[in-house]
XYZ file of C-alpha atoms in Angstrom:
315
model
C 32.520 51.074 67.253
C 35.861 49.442 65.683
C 37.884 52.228 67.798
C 35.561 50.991 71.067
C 36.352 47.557 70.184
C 40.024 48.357 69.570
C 40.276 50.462 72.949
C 39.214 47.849 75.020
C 40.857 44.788 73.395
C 44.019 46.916 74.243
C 42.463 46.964 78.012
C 41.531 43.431 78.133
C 38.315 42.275 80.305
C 39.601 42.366 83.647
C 41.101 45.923 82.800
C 37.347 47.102 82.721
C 34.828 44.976 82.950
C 32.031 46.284 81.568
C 29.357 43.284 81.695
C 29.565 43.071 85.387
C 29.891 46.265 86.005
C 26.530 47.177 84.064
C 24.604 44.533 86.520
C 26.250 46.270 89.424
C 25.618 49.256 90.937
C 27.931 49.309 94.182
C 30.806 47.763 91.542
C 29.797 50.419 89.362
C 29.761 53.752 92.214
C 33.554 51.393 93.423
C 35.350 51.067 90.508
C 38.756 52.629 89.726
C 37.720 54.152 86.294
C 40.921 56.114 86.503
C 43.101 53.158 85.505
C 41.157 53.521 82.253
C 43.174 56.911 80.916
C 46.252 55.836 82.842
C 48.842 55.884 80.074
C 46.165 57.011 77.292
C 44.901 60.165 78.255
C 41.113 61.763 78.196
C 40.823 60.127 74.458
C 40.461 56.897 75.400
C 36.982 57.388 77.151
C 35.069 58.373 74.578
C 35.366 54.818 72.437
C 34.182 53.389 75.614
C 31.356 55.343 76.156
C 30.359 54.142 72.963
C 31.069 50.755 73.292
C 29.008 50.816 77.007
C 25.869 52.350 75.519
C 25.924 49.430 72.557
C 26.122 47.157 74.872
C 23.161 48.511 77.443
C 21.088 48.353 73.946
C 21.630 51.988 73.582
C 22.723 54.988 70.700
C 24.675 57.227 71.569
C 23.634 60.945 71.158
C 19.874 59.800 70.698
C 17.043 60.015 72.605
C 17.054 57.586 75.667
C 14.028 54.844 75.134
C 13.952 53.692 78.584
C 16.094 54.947 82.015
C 18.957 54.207 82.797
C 19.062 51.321 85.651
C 21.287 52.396 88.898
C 24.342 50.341 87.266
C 24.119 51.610 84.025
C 24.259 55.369 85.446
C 27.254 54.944 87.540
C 29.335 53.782 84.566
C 28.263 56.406 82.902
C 29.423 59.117 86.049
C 32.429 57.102 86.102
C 33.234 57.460 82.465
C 32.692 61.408 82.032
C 34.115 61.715 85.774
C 38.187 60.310 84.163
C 37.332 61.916 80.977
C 36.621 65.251 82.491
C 38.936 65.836 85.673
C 42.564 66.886 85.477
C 44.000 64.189 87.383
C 43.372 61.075 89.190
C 42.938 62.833 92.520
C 40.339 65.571 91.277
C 38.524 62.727 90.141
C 38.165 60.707 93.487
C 37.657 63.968 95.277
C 34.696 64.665 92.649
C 33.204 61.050 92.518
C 33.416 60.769 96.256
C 31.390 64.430 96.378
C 28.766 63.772 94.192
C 28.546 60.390 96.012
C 27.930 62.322 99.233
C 25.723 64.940 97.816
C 23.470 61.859 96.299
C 23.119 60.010 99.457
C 22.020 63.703 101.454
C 19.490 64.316 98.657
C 17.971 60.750 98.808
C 17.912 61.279 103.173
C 16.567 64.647 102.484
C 13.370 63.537 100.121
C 12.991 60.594 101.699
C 12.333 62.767 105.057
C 10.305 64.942 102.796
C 8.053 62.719 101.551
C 7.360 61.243 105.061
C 6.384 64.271 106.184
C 9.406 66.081 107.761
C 11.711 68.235 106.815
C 14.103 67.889 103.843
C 16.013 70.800 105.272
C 15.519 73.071 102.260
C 12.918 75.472 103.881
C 12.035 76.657 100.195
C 12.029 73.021 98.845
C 9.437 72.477 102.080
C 7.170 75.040 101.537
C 7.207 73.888 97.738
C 6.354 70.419 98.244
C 3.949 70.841 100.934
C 0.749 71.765 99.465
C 1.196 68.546 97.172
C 1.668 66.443 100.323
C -1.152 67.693 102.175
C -3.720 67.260 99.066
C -2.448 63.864 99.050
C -3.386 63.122 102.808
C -6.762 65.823 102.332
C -8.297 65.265 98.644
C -11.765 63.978 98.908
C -11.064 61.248 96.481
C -8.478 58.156 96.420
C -7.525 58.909 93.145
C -6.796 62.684 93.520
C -4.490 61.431 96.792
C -2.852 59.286 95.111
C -2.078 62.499 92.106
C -1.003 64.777 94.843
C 1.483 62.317 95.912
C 2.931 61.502 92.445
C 3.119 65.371 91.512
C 5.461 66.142 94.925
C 7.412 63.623 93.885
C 7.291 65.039 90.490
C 8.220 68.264 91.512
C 10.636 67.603 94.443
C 13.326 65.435 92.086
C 13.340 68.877 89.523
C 13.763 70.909 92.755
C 16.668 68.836 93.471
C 19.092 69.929 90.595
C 21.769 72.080 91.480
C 20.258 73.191 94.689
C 23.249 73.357 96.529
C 21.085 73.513 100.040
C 20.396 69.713 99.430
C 23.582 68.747 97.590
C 26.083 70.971 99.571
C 28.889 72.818 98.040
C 30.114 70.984 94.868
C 33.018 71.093 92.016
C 31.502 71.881 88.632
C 32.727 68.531 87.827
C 31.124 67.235 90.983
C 27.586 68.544 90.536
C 27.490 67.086 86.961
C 27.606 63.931 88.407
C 25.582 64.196 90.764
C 22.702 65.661 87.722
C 23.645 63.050 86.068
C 22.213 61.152 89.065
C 19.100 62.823 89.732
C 18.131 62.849 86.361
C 18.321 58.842 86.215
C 16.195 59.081 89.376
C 13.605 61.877 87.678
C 13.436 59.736 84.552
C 12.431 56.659 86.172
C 9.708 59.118 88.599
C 7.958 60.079 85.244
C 7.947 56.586 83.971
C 6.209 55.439 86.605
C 4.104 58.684 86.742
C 3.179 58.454 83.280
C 2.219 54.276 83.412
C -0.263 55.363 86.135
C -1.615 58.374 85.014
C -2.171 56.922 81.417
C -4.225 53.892 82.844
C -5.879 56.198 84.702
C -7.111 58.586 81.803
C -7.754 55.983 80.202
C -10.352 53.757 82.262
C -11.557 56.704 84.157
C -11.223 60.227 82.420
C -9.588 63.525 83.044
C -9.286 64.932 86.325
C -11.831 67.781 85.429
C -12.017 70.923 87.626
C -15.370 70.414 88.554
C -14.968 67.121 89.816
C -11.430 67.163 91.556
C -10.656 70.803 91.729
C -7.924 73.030 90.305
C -5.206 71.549 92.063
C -5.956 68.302 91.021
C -6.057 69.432 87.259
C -3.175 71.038 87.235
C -1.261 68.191 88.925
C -2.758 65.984 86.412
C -1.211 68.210 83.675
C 1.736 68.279 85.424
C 2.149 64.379 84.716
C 1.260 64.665 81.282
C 3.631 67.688 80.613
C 6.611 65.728 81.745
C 6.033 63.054 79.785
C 8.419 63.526 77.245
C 9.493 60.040 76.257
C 5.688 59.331 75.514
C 4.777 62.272 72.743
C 1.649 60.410 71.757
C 0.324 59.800 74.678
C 0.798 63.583 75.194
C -0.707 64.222 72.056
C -3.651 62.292 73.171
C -4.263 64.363 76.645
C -3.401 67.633 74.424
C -6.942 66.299 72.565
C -8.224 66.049 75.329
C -7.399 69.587 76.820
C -8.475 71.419 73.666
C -11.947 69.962 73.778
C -12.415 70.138 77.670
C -11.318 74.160 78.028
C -14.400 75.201 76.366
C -16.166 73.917 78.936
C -13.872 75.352 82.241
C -12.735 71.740 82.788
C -9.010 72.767 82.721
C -6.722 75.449 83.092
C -6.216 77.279 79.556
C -3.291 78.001 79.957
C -2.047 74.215 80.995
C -3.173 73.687 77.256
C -1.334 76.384 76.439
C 1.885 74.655 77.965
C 1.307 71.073 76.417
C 0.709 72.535 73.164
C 3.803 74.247 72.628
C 5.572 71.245 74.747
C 4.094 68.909 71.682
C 4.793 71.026 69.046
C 8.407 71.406 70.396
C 8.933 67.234 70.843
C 7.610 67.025 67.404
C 9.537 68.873 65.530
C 7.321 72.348 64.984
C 7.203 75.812 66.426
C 5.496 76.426 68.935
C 2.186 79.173 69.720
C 2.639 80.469 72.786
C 6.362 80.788 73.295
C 6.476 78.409 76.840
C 9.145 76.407 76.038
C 13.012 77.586 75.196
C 16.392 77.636 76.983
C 19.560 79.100 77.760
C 22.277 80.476 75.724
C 25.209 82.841 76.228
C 24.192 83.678 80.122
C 20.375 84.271 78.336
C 16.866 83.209 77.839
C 15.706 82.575 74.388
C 12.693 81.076 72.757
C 12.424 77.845 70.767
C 10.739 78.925 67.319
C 7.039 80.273 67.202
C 4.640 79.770 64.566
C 3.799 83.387 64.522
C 5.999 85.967 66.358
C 4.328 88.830 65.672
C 1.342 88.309 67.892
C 2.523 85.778 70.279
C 1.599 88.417 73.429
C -1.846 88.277 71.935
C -2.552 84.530 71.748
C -0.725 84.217 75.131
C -3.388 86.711 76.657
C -6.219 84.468 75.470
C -5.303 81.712 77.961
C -3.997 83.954 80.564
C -0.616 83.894 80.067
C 1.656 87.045 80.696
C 3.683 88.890 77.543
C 6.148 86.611 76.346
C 9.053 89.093 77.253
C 7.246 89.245 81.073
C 7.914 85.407 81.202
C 11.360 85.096 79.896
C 12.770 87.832 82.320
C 11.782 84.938 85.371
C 14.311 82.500 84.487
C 17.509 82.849 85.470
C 20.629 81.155 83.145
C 23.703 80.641 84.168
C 26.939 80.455 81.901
């Protein structure tokens, strides 16, 4: 923090100012964060980085407790846009891109969700059952699901899918990630409020009741909700006690047990969640290895190595 504070005393306010430009989004997207490394190189970013997530209320490297607002992300792009590109031009070109590719996405789901075409003919045939469950299901509330879960499911579509964005630098589709992750985060937020009130006053969406679809968009809610581990500790509770009776998809218990176990700290049973490293798939740690194909057959699940060869990873 006493580098941060050092950096941008040498700056001065009007060099970058970061108050406004936090309660601003169009001065945020506008300004010339170039000016910033201009006569300091790269290392002069990272001190202000740290000084701009102090000031939003924010650490640094931790967990986000709330999304960022429009403002906040664009300094953010801004400030890993100078720090990352090899000169001033690369980094206009690049901001200007991911600019571009932002305002095609939000046209393109925005068309989506209407009910046209985003012009992603796999993204369409993706969304599409969601949309027409939440014009079809028999029940307000199971509508109003089916909506929430395309838009659940359309913003993760979204990443790197070059048929919405366009063409991009590597530096250029960063930032625009970096974008569509601000506007996922704040999608399960307001996913998760609703679907927690609605648990709450008025139960599970049980298969019997609402159907598989419904169930399973339910539990697609409650998957991604991440930044709320007890509340998905509380549907997990739920889950276990309502698969005995064919009220929910084993294996979506199967998913939001290892997703809990994972956001707490503890291997997981039925090897669903990992990443990428190297160019490959791995496996976040399992509580026991040895017969993980076993317990994922009892909820339906393939072999672990079965599921692992479907992802794809990219250097």
């Amino acid at each position: 923090m006493a580098l941060a504070l050092a950096v941008t005393a040498s700056l001065g306010p009007a060099d970058f100012p970061l108050q406004q430009l936090l309660k601003d989004p169009e001065a945020a997207r506008t300004f010339d964060y170039w000016r910033l490394r201009e006569g300091r190189g790269a290392e002069a970013i990272p001190p202000l980085r740290t000084l701009s997530y102090a000031t939003m209320g924010l650490k640094e490297g931790a967990p986000l407790t709330r999304c960022f607002t429009d403002a906040e992300m664009e300094v953010q792009a801004g400030l890993k846009g100078v720090e990352s590109a090899a000169s001033a031009r690369q980094w206009r070109e690049d901001r200007d891109a991911a600019a571009g590719a932002v305002r095609r996405l939000d046209q393109a789901l925005a068309a989506l969700m209407a009910g046209g075409s985003s012009g992603d003919a796999s993204l369409d045939r993706a969304i599409r059952p969601f949309l027409d469950r939440s014009k079809t299901d028999k029940s307000a509330r199971g509508r109003e699901l089916a909506f929430r879960a395309a838009k659940d499911q359309a913003i993760r579509r979204a990443f790197g899918n070059e048929s919405l964005l366009g063409p991009l630098s590597p530096l250029a589709m960063l930032l625009t990630n970096r974008r569509i992750a601000a506007r996922a985060c704040r999608i399960d937020a307001d996913n998760v409020a609703w679907i927690k009130r609605e648990v709450r006053s008025r139960g599970w969406f049980e298969i019997s009741r609402y159907g598989r679809e419904a169930e399973k968009d339910a539990w697609l809610l409650a998957q991604h909700a991440d930044e709320d581990i007890a509340f998905q500790t509380e549907i997990l509770a739920r889950l276990d006690a309502l698969r005995t009776k064919g009220e929910t998809d084993p294996k979506n218990y199967a998913y939001l047990y290892d997703r809990v176990a994972i956001n707490n700290g503890r291997p997981q049973r039925y090897g669903t969640q990992g990443g990428c490293r190297d160019g490959k798939r791995f496996t976040f740690p399992l509580e026991a290895s040895a017969n993980v194909d076993q317990l994922r057959a009892e909820v339906g699940l393939t072999t672990l190595a079965e599921y692992n060869s479907r992802f794809t990873c990219r250097d």
